[in-house]
Rosetta silent file (secondary structure, phi, psi, omega in degrees, C-alpha in Angstrom):
SEQUENCE: XXXXXXXXXXXXXXXXXXXXXXXXXXXXXXXXXXXXXXXXXXXXXXXXXXXXXXXXXXXXXXXXXXXXXXXXXXXXXXXXXXXXXXXXXXXXXXXXXXXXXXXXXXXXXXXXXXXXXXXXXXXXXXXXXXXXXXXXXXXXXXXXXXXXXXXXXXXXXXXXXXXXXXXXXXXXXXXXXXXXXXXXXXXXXXXXXXXXXXXXXXXXXXXXXXXXXXXXXXXXXXXXXXXXXXXXXXXXXXXXXXXXXXXXXXXXXXXXXXXXXXXXXXXXXXXXXXXXXXXXXXXXXXXXXXXXXXXXXXXXXXXXX
SCORE:     score description
SCORE:     0.000 S_00000001
   1 L     0.000  127.424 -176.772  157.685 -221.168  -59.285 S_00000001
   2 L   -64.985  145.389  179.384  154.967 -223.198  -57.462 S_00000001
   3 L   -67.386  144.069  177.550  154.607 -226.842  -58.417 S_00000001
   4 L   -79.693  132.003  179.258  151.654 -227.718  -60.604 S_00000001
   5 L   -64.768  140.855  179.688  149.076 -229.921  -58.890 S_00000001
   6 L   -62.583  144.267  179.504  148.811 -233.360  -60.497 S_00000001
   7 L   -69.791  136.104  177.603  145.907 -233.780  -62.872 S_00000001
   8 L   -68.388  142.108  178.262  143.037 -235.813  -61.450 S_00000001
   9 L   -65.266  148.850  176.956  142.480 -239.107  -63.285 S_00000001
  10 L   -94.306  112.463 -176.922  139.535 -239.259  -65.657 S_00000001
  11 E  -109.138  123.599  177.241  137.260 -242.054  -64.482 S_00000001
  12 E  -107.434  143.762  177.022  134.390 -243.233  -66.666 S_00000001
  13 E  -117.738  138.701  176.485  131.521 -245.414  -65.471 S_00000001
  14 E  -116.694  123.301  179.921  129.467 -247.685  -67.693 S_00000001
  15 E  -128.180  161.218  175.910  126.006 -248.730  -66.484 S_00000001
  16 E  -129.366  132.684 -172.158  122.986 -250.607  -67.809 S_00000001
  17 E  -137.601  146.569  168.032  119.487 -249.744  -66.617 S_00000001
  18 L  -146.193  121.873  176.816  115.861 -250.773  -66.827 S_00000001
  19 L    54.268   53.752  179.970  113.196 -249.168  -64.623 S_00000001
  20 L  -113.490   16.283 -172.734  115.663 -247.524  -62.221 S_00000001
  21 H   -47.384  -51.220 -176.581  114.013 -244.092  -62.082 S_00000001
  22 H   -66.558  -20.017 -176.792  113.660 -243.714  -58.284 S_00000001
  23 H  -105.222  -12.185 -171.757  117.298 -244.771  -57.690 S_00000001
  24 H   -59.661  -48.728 -171.709  119.000 -243.190  -60.668 S_00000001
  25 H   -67.779  -38.759  178.400  119.731 -239.713  -59.300 S_00000001
  26 H   -62.949  -46.434  179.624  121.249 -240.866  -56.012 S_00000001
  27 H   -59.837  -45.370 -179.036  123.558 -243.311  -57.823 S_00000001
  28 H   -65.051  -45.879 -177.926  124.574 -240.674  -60.337 S_00000001
  29 H   -63.615  -43.785 -179.915  125.161 -237.968  -57.725 S_00000001
  30 H   -57.258  -47.944 -174.606  127.254 -240.216  -55.488 S_00000001
  31 H   -75.411  -28.231  171.350  129.612 -241.193  -58.277 S_00000001
  32 H   -64.936  -41.987 -177.345  129.846 -237.657  -59.623 S_00000001
  33 H   -65.998  -29.271  179.514  130.781 -236.443  -56.144 S_00000001
  34 L   -93.868    7.598  167.250  133.626 -238.953  -55.813 S_00000001
  35 L   112.578    9.672  174.263  135.086 -237.948  -59.150 S_00000001
  36 E   -65.710  126.888 -175.897  133.482 -239.817  -62.033 S_00000001
  37 E   -94.409  -30.707  176.251  134.061 -237.573  -65.039 S_00000001
  38 E  -138.277  137.999  179.041  131.902 -239.383  -67.596 S_00000001
  39 E  -129.310  118.697  179.605  128.993 -241.751  -67.046 S_00000001
  40 E  -104.401  131.375  179.747  127.630 -243.838  -69.909 S_00000001
  41 E  -130.140  123.966  170.304  124.276 -245.577  -69.459 S_00000001
  42 E   -94.158  129.943  175.772  122.641 -248.089  -71.783 S_00000001
  43 E  -114.696  151.650  176.160  118.893 -248.421  -71.221 S_00000001
  44 L  -148.427  137.659  170.174  116.540 -251.126  -72.456 S_00000001
  45 L    58.275   31.639 -175.935  112.817 -251.821  -72.161 S_00000001
  46 L   -70.372  137.103  177.487  112.051 -249.081  -69.635 S_00000001
  47 L  -114.205  -11.000 -173.503  108.445 -248.838  -68.428 S_00000001
  48 L  -110.073    9.486  178.362  108.844 -246.230  -65.689 S_00000001
  49 L    89.579    7.666  177.587  110.385 -243.345  -67.631 S_00000001
  50 H   -56.592  -40.643 -178.318  114.017 -244.048  -66.748 S_00000001
  51 H   -64.478  -37.914  177.671  114.937 -243.617  -70.412 S_00000001
  52 H   -67.679  -38.361  175.667  113.250 -240.201  -70.546 S_00000001
  53 H   -62.135  -41.913  179.861  115.102 -239.154  -67.380 S_00000001
  54 H   -64.843  -37.626  175.493  118.368 -240.259  -68.950 S_00000001
  55 H   -59.587  -44.499 -179.700  117.588 -238.217  -72.057 S_00000001
  56 H   -67.077  -41.396  178.448  117.052 -235.155  -69.875 S_00000001
  57 H   -62.774  -34.023  175.614  120.194 -235.826  -67.834 S_00000001
  58 H   -66.221  -42.537  178.019  122.138 -236.056  -71.086 S_00000001
  59 H   -61.661  -28.316  178.776  120.738 -232.680  -72.154 S_00000001
  60 L   -85.008   -1.913  177.785  121.954 -231.335  -68.792 S_00000001
  61 L    80.915   21.428 -173.579  125.455 -232.676  -69.492 S_00000001
  62 L  -103.693  -23.049  177.221  125.390 -235.260  -66.692 S_00000001
  63 L  -144.329  167.572  164.340  125.335 -238.594  -68.556 S_00000001
  64 E  -109.833  115.241 -178.076  125.679 -240.101  -72.004 S_00000001
  65 E   -96.350  125.371 -178.592  122.487 -242.031  -72.683 S_00000001
  66 E  -124.495  137.243 -177.450  122.763 -244.907  -75.163 S_00000001
  67 E   -87.442  133.455  177.431  119.892 -247.123  -76.309 S_00000001
  68 L  -109.130   89.064  177.125  120.268 -250.875  -75.986 S_00000001
  69 L   -85.109  105.729 -168.875  117.876 -252.320  -78.556 S_00000001
  70 L   -88.833  119.841  176.574  118.195 -256.003  -77.717 S_00000001
  71 L   -62.887  150.391  178.948  117.690 -258.474  -80.587 S_00000001
  72 L   -56.729  133.124  179.536  115.350 -261.349  -79.880 S_00000001
  73 L    89.923  -11.256  177.394  117.174 -264.130  -78.109 S_00000001
  74 L   -93.272  155.473  178.814  120.007 -261.899  -76.891 S_00000001
  75 L   -94.173  136.250 -173.717  120.599 -261.005  -73.248 S_00000001
  76 H   -56.681  -45.441 -175.007  120.428 -257.285  -72.391 S_00000001
  77 H   -68.273  -53.537  178.036  123.638 -257.035  -70.391 S_00000001
  78 H   -58.946  -34.923  179.237  126.038 -258.918  -72.708 S_00000001
  79 H   -65.582  -43.550  178.034  124.532 -257.107  -75.684 S_00000001
  80 H   -61.710  -41.817  179.452  125.124 -253.698  -74.071 S_00000001
  81 H   -63.679  -38.997  179.221  128.702 -254.657  -73.226 S_00000001
  82 H   -66.992  -34.431  175.415  129.349 -255.755  -76.801 S_00000001
  83 H   -68.091  -42.473 -174.828  128.027 -252.408  -78.038 S_00000001
  84 H   -64.922  -40.206 -175.001  130.094 -250.476  -75.512 S_00000001
  85 L   -70.537   -9.353  176.887  133.419 -252.090  -76.323 S_00000001
  86 L   -96.358   -0.870  179.470  133.054 -250.905  -79.919 S_00000001
  87 L   -96.344  120.002 -176.728  132.682 -247.252  -78.923 S_00000001
  88 H   -57.772  -35.279 -177.503  136.044 -245.403  -78.871 S_00000001
  89 H   -70.195  -18.965  175.843  134.939 -243.015  -76.130 S_00000001
  90 H   -95.074  -55.886 -178.958  134.295 -245.993  -73.825 S_00000001
  91 H   -64.703  -20.607  178.913  136.997 -248.460  -74.857 S_00000001
  92 L  -101.972   15.396  178.262  139.458 -245.541  -74.987 S_00000001
  93 L   -62.728  156.747  176.570  138.638 -244.128  -71.544 S_00000001
  94 L   -68.902  -50.614  173.267  141.526 -243.366  -69.210 S_00000001
  95 E  -133.065  145.269 -176.484  139.931 -245.470  -66.440 S_00000001
  96 E  -138.812  143.502  179.088  136.701 -247.449  -66.759 S_00000001
  97 E  -142.723  127.192  176.974  134.380 -249.179  -64.296 S_00000001
  98 E   -94.259  122.141 -175.710  131.230 -251.184  -65.096 S_00000001
  99 L  -134.272  147.509  168.985  128.607 -250.700  -62.364 S_00000001
 100 L   -91.776  166.617 -175.939  124.954 -251.544  -61.729 S_00000001
 101 L   -72.363  -15.208  176.317  122.571 -249.021  -60.180 S_00000001
 102 L   -97.510   16.068  179.963  122.527 -250.914  -56.870 S_00000001
 103 E  -119.171  128.314 -178.690  126.326 -250.691  -56.562 S_00000001
 104 E  -125.504  123.378  178.164  128.071 -247.729  -54.911 S_00000001
 105 E   -71.336  130.833  179.131  131.837 -247.360  -54.791 S_00000001
 106 E  -117.882  100.614  177.180  133.048 -246.691  -51.256 S_00000001
 107 E   -88.496  127.907 -172.850  136.554 -245.208  -51.184 S_00000001
 108 L  -107.545    5.724 -177.649  137.960 -245.313  -47.662 S_00000001
 109 L  -117.129  154.258  177.593  141.230 -243.447  -48.157 S_00000001
 110 L    55.899 -132.677 -178.114  142.036 -239.755  -48.458 S_00000001
 111 L   -90.060   11.682  177.031  139.041 -237.613  -49.367 S_00000001
 112 L    80.358   16.909 -176.434  137.006 -240.613  -50.505 S_00000001
 113 L  -102.416  165.033  172.156  137.467 -239.926  -54.225 S_00000001
 114 H   -58.459  -39.564  179.420  138.560 -242.054  -57.149 S_00000001
 115 H   -59.675  -42.230  179.484  141.650 -239.842  -57.333 S_00000001
 116 H   -65.577  -39.522  178.192  142.518 -240.671  -53.711 S_00000001
 117 H   -61.232  -50.104 -176.264  142.052 -244.384  -54.351 S_00000001
 118 H   -68.088  -33.374  176.802  144.318 -244.412  -57.395 S_00000001
 119 H   -65.755  -28.682 -178.436  146.928 -242.246  -55.633 S_00000001
 120 H   -83.399  -12.420 -179.952  147.049 -244.801  -52.806 S_00000001
 121 L   -82.783  157.766  179.728  147.670 -247.724  -55.186 S_00000001
 122 L   -58.847  149.384  177.352  151.194 -248.765  -56.201 S_00000001
 123 L   -58.179  137.744  179.697  152.792 -246.880  -59.066 S_00000001
 124 L    88.430    1.576  178.375  151.996 -248.516  -62.386 S_00000001
 125 L   -59.536  134.358  179.400  148.667 -249.993  -61.250 S_00000001
 126 L  -113.773   -7.159  178.881  146.457 -250.774  -64.253 S_00000001
 127 E  -165.977  149.076  178.290  143.404 -252.125  -62.462 S_00000001
 128 E  -128.396  113.999  179.022  141.776 -252.307  -59.024 S_00000001
 129 E   -86.931  106.473 -173.727  139.532 -255.292  -58.256 S_00000001
 130 E   -94.550  120.906 -178.794  137.036 -253.911  -55.735 S_00000001
 131 E   -72.325  144.601  170.584  135.293 -256.473  -53.547 S_00000001
 132 E   -66.819  149.899  163.290  131.555 -256.373  -53.014 S_00000001
 133 E  -123.240  108.515 -178.016  130.132 -255.631  -49.588 S_00000001
 134 E   -72.082  125.044 -178.458  126.641 -257.106  -49.535 S_00000001
 135 E  -102.815  138.286 -174.148  124.252 -254.695  -47.826 S_00000001
 136 L   -93.462 -173.815 -175.550  121.133 -255.983  -46.074 S_00000001
 137 L   -83.588  -11.101 -175.768  117.533 -254.863  -45.696 S_00000001
 138 L    55.808   21.808 -178.553  117.941 -253.340  -42.200 S_00000001
 139 L    76.367    7.233 -179.853  114.555 -254.929  -41.490 S_00000001
 140 L   -72.611  133.873  178.919  112.826 -252.565  -43.928 S_00000001
 141 L  -109.299  -54.694 -174.031  109.635 -254.013  -45.403 S_00000001
 142 L   -74.789  141.480  175.739  107.740 -251.209  -47.157 S_00000001
 143 L   -75.720  144.544  169.484  109.039 -249.719  -50.375 S_00000001
 144 L  -148.340  164.189  177.304  109.793 -246.012  -50.506 S_00000001
 145 L   -91.859   15.118  176.682  111.679 -243.739  -52.834 S_00000001
 146 L   -62.720  148.129 -178.811  113.899 -242.598  -49.946 S_00000001
 147 L   -57.061  150.134 -179.653  117.619 -242.702  -50.772 S_00000001
 148 H   -70.205  -42.606 -167.397  119.446 -245.986  -50.246 S_00000001
 149 H   -59.229  -44.282  177.671  122.529 -244.692  -48.435 S_00000001
 150 H   -81.212  -17.693 -178.408  120.833 -243.538  -45.197 S_00000001
 151 H   -78.159  -42.015 -169.988  118.243 -246.352  -45.253 S_00000001
 152 L  -117.791   97.833 -171.361  120.500 -249.399  -45.481 S_00000001
 153 L  -120.321   15.348  176.826  123.519 -249.148  -43.203 S_00000001
 154 E  -126.894  148.727 -176.538  124.106 -252.766  -42.187 S_00000001
 155 E  -156.550 -165.002 -174.483  125.711 -255.506  -44.195 S_00000001
 156 L   -77.854  151.942  173.935  127.722 -258.690  -44.376 S_00000001
 157 L   -73.207  167.150 -179.401  130.911 -259.337  -42.407 S_00000001
 158 L   -55.254  -34.524 -173.390  134.276 -259.564  -44.165 S_00000001
 159 L   -84.044    9.221 -179.538  134.128 -263.363  -44.106 S_00000001
 160 L   -77.541   94.282 -171.315  130.880 -263.705  -46.083 S_00000001
 161 H   -64.695  -31.106 -179.306  132.298 -265.693  -49.010 S_00000001
 162 H   -64.408  -19.113 -178.974  129.134 -265.623  -51.115 S_00000001
 163 H  -103.005   24.791 -176.335  129.603 -261.882  -51.392 S_00000001
 164 L   -94.674   24.076  171.562  133.198 -261.900  -52.616 S_00000001
 165 E   -67.529  164.790 -178.848  132.477 -260.899  -56.208 S_00000001
 166 E  -126.947  160.864  163.921  134.413 -257.942  -57.596 S_00000001
 167 E  -125.179  139.846 -168.505  133.964 -254.932  -59.824 S_00000001
 168 E  -116.173  121.529  170.842  137.103 -253.719  -61.590 S_00000001
 169 E   -89.695  119.679 -169.728  138.297 -250.158  -62.118 S_00000001
 170 E  -146.576  160.216  169.816  140.842 -250.492  -64.931 S_00000001
 171 L   -86.313  120.754  177.263  142.812 -248.896  -67.709 S_00000001
 172 L   -58.196  153.425 -173.021  141.453 -250.202  -71.034 S_00000001
 173 L  -140.353  168.078 -179.803  143.917 -252.199  -73.130 S_00000001
 174 L   -60.222  149.269  179.485  144.187 -253.630  -76.668 S_00000001
 175 L    58.694   40.993 -176.664  141.724 -256.378  -77.653 S_00000001
 176 E   -69.493  129.621  169.622  139.440 -255.369  -74.781 S_00000001
 177 E  -118.539  114.597 -177.895  136.505 -257.631  -73.980 S_00000001
 178 L   -75.046  147.371  173.406  134.213 -256.044  -71.415 S_00000001
 179 L  -138.811  159.873 -176.940  132.645 -258.048  -68.611 S_00000001
 180 L   -69.644  -29.864 -179.379  130.293 -257.081  -65.832 S_00000001
 181 L  -100.632  -39.192 -179.642  132.838 -258.007  -63.143 S_00000001
 182 L  -159.812  152.790  176.876  136.174 -257.613  -64.908 S_00000001
 183 L   -84.844  168.906  174.469  137.494 -257.199  -68.461 S_00000001
 184 E  -145.505  171.095  174.941  139.637 -259.674  -70.351 S_00000001
 185 E   -86.948  126.649 -179.391  141.717 -259.851  -73.515 S_00000001
 186 L   -56.284  132.792  176.449  139.633 -261.141  -76.411 S_00000001
 187 L    77.492    8.290 -175.451  140.607 -264.670  -77.372 S_00000001
 188 L   -63.120  -31.826 -177.984  142.888 -265.132  -74.354 S_00000001
 189 L   -71.551  -19.519 -178.736  141.482 -268.567  -73.563 S_00000001
 190 L  -105.370  -21.620 -172.033  142.417 -269.811  -77.049 S_00000001
 191 L  -118.368  111.417 -177.692  145.593 -267.844  -77.755 S_00000001
 192 H   -57.759  -34.809 -179.248  148.609 -268.272  -75.411 S_00000001
 193 H   -66.443  -41.695  178.136  150.100 -264.958  -76.515 S_00000001
 194 H   -69.690  -34.078  175.554  146.930 -263.093  -75.629 S_00000001
 195 H   -63.883  -37.957  176.833  146.712 -264.943  -72.330 S_00000001
 196 H   -62.695  -38.016  176.553  150.228 -263.775  -71.530 S_00000001
 197 H   -63.198  -38.717  178.530  149.106 -260.208  -72.201 S_00000001
 198 H   -67.708  -41.257 -179.714  146.207 -260.743  -69.788 S_00000001
 199 H   -69.160  -19.035 -179.027  148.483 -262.232  -67.134 S_00000001
 200 L   -84.741   -6.693  179.222  150.809 -259.237  -67.479 S_00000001
 201 L   -61.528  136.588 -178.192  148.120 -256.771  -66.362 S_00000001
 202 L   -96.488   83.737 -178.754  149.158 -254.997  -63.181 S_00000001
 203 E  -105.504  147.718  176.716  146.016 -255.289  -61.104 S_00000001
 204 E  -126.425  168.905  175.746  145.668 -254.904  -57.347 S_00000001
 205 E   -92.418 -172.197 -176.889  142.857 -255.577  -54.888 S_00000001
 206 L   -71.590    1.200  171.414  140.970 -253.045  -52.785 S_00000001
 207 L  -109.759    4.751  179.877  143.903 -252.878  -50.379 S_00000001
 208 L    82.110   14.073 -179.315  146.437 -252.146  -53.123 S_00000001
 209 L   -95.350  142.085 -175.944  147.944 -255.653  -53.030 S_00000001
 210 E   -59.079  139.430  174.204  148.849 -257.419  -56.316 S_00000001
 211 L   -84.303  137.844 -174.851  146.309 -259.847  -57.746 S_00000001
 212 L   -78.769  166.119  179.227  147.784 -263.292  -58.479 S_00000001
 213 H   -56.138  -33.397 -179.039  147.885 -265.059  -61.866 S_00000001
 214 H   -60.799  -35.886  177.144  144.977 -267.311  -60.865 S_00000001
 215 H   -77.649  -44.000 -178.402  142.698 -264.271  -60.693 S_00000001
 216 H   -60.752  -29.564 -177.888  144.140 -262.552  -63.749 S_00000001
 217 H   -65.296  -52.363 -177.355  143.552 -265.705  -65.768 S_00000001
 218 H  -160.700   16.921 -175.037  139.776 -265.873  -65.328 S_00000001
 219 L   -78.826  149.040  169.605  138.678 -264.850  -61.846 S_00000001
 220 L  -136.727   -5.375  179.476  135.745 -262.629  -60.973 S_00000001
 221 E  -119.798  138.322 -179.453  135.250 -263.719  -57.379 S_00000001
 222 L   -73.928  172.543  176.243  137.696 -263.050  -54.574 S_00000001
 223 L  -137.184  176.739  178.526  139.289 -265.564  -52.246 S_00000001
 224 L   -59.139  -24.893 -179.707  140.841 -265.454  -48.797 S_00000001
 225 L   -82.520  -34.377 -169.912  144.084 -264.560  -50.581 S_00000001
 226 L  -103.233  -18.670 -178.467  142.773 -261.816  -52.851 S_00000001
 227 L   -67.587  132.248  176.097  140.023 -259.973  -50.954 S_00000001
 228 L  -150.333  136.336 -173.706  141.145 -256.572  -49.700 S_00000001
 229 L  -131.478    7.288 -171.774  139.050 -253.646  -48.510 S_00000001
 230 L   -64.370  -34.442 -177.936  141.449 -251.214  -46.821 S_00000001
 231 L   -96.878  -37.782 -176.714  141.320 -248.622  -49.624 S_00000001
 232 E  -167.680  160.232  173.534  137.929 -249.240  -51.241 S_00000001
 233 E  -153.603  177.332  177.322  135.068 -251.655  -51.839 S_00000001
 234 E  -116.730  114.770  174.570  131.709 -251.676  -53.628 S_00000001
 235 E   -73.978  120.889 -175.080  128.587 -251.529  -51.461 S_00000001
 236 E  -111.107  106.832 -179.143  126.077 -253.795  -53.198 S_00000001
 237 L   -89.900   67.976 -170.336  122.450 -253.053  -52.267 S_00000001
 238 L   -75.472  -27.734 -175.988  121.211 -256.270  -53.833 S_00000001
 239 L  -110.088  -40.319 -174.841  118.088 -256.803  -51.718 S_00000001
 240 L    56.036 -145.622  178.723  117.093 -253.446  -50.167 S_00000001
 241 L   -80.997  172.180 -174.890  113.698 -253.755  -48.444 S_00000001
 242 H   -65.412  -43.669  179.165  111.296 -256.669  -48.956 S_00000001
 243 H   -68.811  -37.188  176.744  108.884 -254.833  -51.240 S_00000001
 244 H   -61.922  -36.336  179.183  111.765 -253.320  -53.214 S_00000001
 245 H   -66.339  -38.214  176.512  113.112 -256.827  -53.707 S_00000001
 246 H   -62.466  -38.436  177.975  109.775 -257.975  -55.131 S_00000001
 247 H   -66.989  -33.997  176.577  109.908 -255.104  -57.613 S_00000001
 248 H   -60.821  -42.531  177.690  113.399 -256.182  -58.613 S_00000001
 249 H   -63.015  -35.772  179.701  112.028 -259.575  -59.509 S_00000001
 250 H   -65.826  -32.872  179.414  109.288 -257.942  -61.564 S_00000001
 251 H   -69.551  -20.295 -172.967  111.899 -256.085  -63.659 S_00000001
 252 L    83.350 -169.081  178.575  113.559 -259.362  -64.595 S_00000001
 253 L  -136.891  161.671 -168.682  117.322 -259.620  -64.871 S_00000001
 254 L   -70.242  -13.376  179.170  119.937 -258.645  -67.393 S_00000001
 255 L  -112.962   13.824  175.722  120.867 -262.211  -68.291 S_00000001
 256 L    57.297   30.752  178.651  117.278 -263.522  -68.654 S_00000001
 257 L   -84.273  111.459 -175.629  117.823 -266.056  -65.880 S_00000001
 258 L   -66.813  135.507  173.754  114.351 -267.134  -64.810 S_00000001
 259 L    71.187   16.531 -178.237  113.591 -267.101  -61.079 S_00000001
 260 L   -61.682  -45.910 -174.539  116.951 -265.647  -60.039 S_00000001
 261 L   -92.190   69.506 -179.689  115.467 -263.202  -57.543 S_00000001
 262 L  -102.557 -172.359 -177.502  113.526 -265.678  -55.451 S_00000001
 263 H   -64.862  -30.925 -179.968  113.111 -266.099  -51.697 S_00000001
 264 H   -66.390  -44.436  179.004  116.365 -268.045  -51.465 S_00000001
 265 H   -57.352  -46.306 -179.981  118.388 -265.211  -52.996 S_00000001
 266 H   -60.932  -44.589 -178.087  116.888 -262.765  -50.485 S_00000001
 267 H   -63.154  -37.947 -178.291  117.598 -265.090  -47.572 S_00000001
 268 H   -70.993  -42.711 -170.158  121.209 -265.613  -48.627 S_00000001
 269 H  -102.042    0.568  174.880  122.083 -261.984  -49.306 S_00000001
 270 L   -82.829   76.381 -175.452  120.016 -260.148  -46.679 S_00000001
 271 L  -104.304  128.153 -174.132  123.019 -259.786  -44.379 S_00000001
 272 L  -133.982   20.801 -172.322  122.825 -257.298  -41.527 S_00000001
 273 L   -69.180  -27.732 -169.784  125.442 -258.462  -39.044 S_00000001
 274 E  -119.074  132.551  173.142  127.768 -255.450  -39.280 S_00000001
 275 E   -73.376  125.472 -176.275  127.040 -251.735  -38.877 S_00000001
 276 L  -133.192   73.964 -174.237  128.461 -250.018  -41.977 S_00000001
 277 L   -84.112    3.895 -171.729  127.615 -246.320  -41.778 S_00000001
 278 L   -53.542  -51.347 -177.402  130.498 -245.153  -43.981 S_00000001
 279 H   -71.742  -28.227 -179.073  128.541 -244.259  -47.105 S_00000001
 280 H   -63.869  -22.594  177.659  125.635 -242.764  -45.175 S_00000001
 281 H   -64.780  -21.123  178.964  128.010 -239.983  -44.087 S_00000001
 282 H   -92.543   -1.581 -170.354  127.932 -238.794  -47.701 S_00000001
 283 H   -66.098  -31.981  178.929  124.159 -238.868  -47.978 S_00000001
 284 H   -66.690  -42.004  178.905  123.655 -235.167  -47.192 S_00000001
 285 H   -65.506  -40.239  177.937  126.066 -234.122  -49.946 S_00000001
 286 H   -62.819  -47.011  179.894  124.414 -236.537  -52.349 S_00000001
 287 H   -61.617  -37.203  178.580  120.945 -235.238  -51.451 S_00000001
 288 H   -63.950  -41.820  179.293  122.130 -231.664  -51.923 S_00000001
 289 H   -67.694  -41.096  176.605  123.415 -232.362  -55.421 S_00000001
 290 H   -60.137  -42.530  178.964  120.207 -234.179  -56.354 S_00000001
 291 H   -61.125  -38.578  177.028  118.203 -231.191  -55.077 S_00000001
 292 H   -61.300  -46.214 -179.337  120.275 -228.899  -57.290 S_00000001
 293 H   -62.176  -35.338 -176.652  119.540 -231.042  -60.344 S_00000001
 294 L   -77.386    2.369  167.263  115.837 -231.079  -59.511 S_00000001
 295 L   -67.741  -18.989  174.354  115.710 -227.325  -59.920 S_00000001
 296 L   -74.872  115.185 -173.215  115.333 -228.361  -63.544 S_00000001
 297 H   -62.735  -35.208 -178.507  111.548 -228.475  -63.958 S_00000001
 298 H   -68.137  -45.130  178.949  111.632 -231.098  -66.713 S_00000001
 299 H   -62.858  -42.491  179.499  113.759 -233.515  -64.733 S_00000001
 300 H   -61.361  -42.677  179.204  111.574 -233.031  -61.657 S_00000001
 301 H   -63.310  -42.064  179.916  108.428 -233.721  -63.660 S_00000001
 302 H   -65.318  -39.314  178.808  109.932 -236.887  -65.149 S_00000001
 303 H   -65.123  -39.626 -178.196  110.997 -238.144  -61.719 S_00000001
 304 H   -77.472   -9.959  175.517  107.541 -237.571  -60.277 S_00000001
 305 L    75.351    0.000    0.000  105.999 -239.423  -63.216 S_00000001
């Protein structure tokens, strides 16, 4: 009797969006193609119709759209995370990853899927801390709605320490407190027993190597000891072109930090030293899937505004 093929892991993605309409479909298609089974998106304060697109995508069975009505004085991102961790379908996911719309997971092993990444990690792995790869502007000035993956193919070298933040693909656990970079056990900083539970998590880096207690305790940024990219990383298109960066500043930011996206931020993170064409190889498949979705007349109309 032939052996049964192992079941692919169910990977859920949680995102938060405001005015991401021109970038939404590419981001969604890429992560669907590499094996994301459910994608939850909280939207807030949209002015460009992103929320209407998400409603239509939900009707098409492609996302779960959730409204983030932010109380006065609260920050959009932490508020969305607090809402999400109370939803059983999110907190009870098999695997979960919190991502922004300018972040694309790049799996470098096997067929480039989440399943291949998790299969390459040590048995018993409960989390994978994926290092950022800061992607630069490629000298692009003018804004366009052209896809990101073929436009921006240069980025920072491995040693760019300012870009060593992580995003964590993990198995949810009891007393889960969601974070944008990594989750933690609620109350761990005050309760030694809960901290021990947090330190017992079996997390690895993007090369499949164990993460040390110093990171498990409270880390969200890698170090020379913990950064690993052999299996996967997260391409972070934080600046894109110059005009796109100005529009990012106009949207504001999820933590209400005034002036975050200034000229200094662009200068620091516009790194173009290394040719990084890996994700662009998937751009045709991504574009094909987006084209299929846009056969839906309502979605096409919403995208075109």
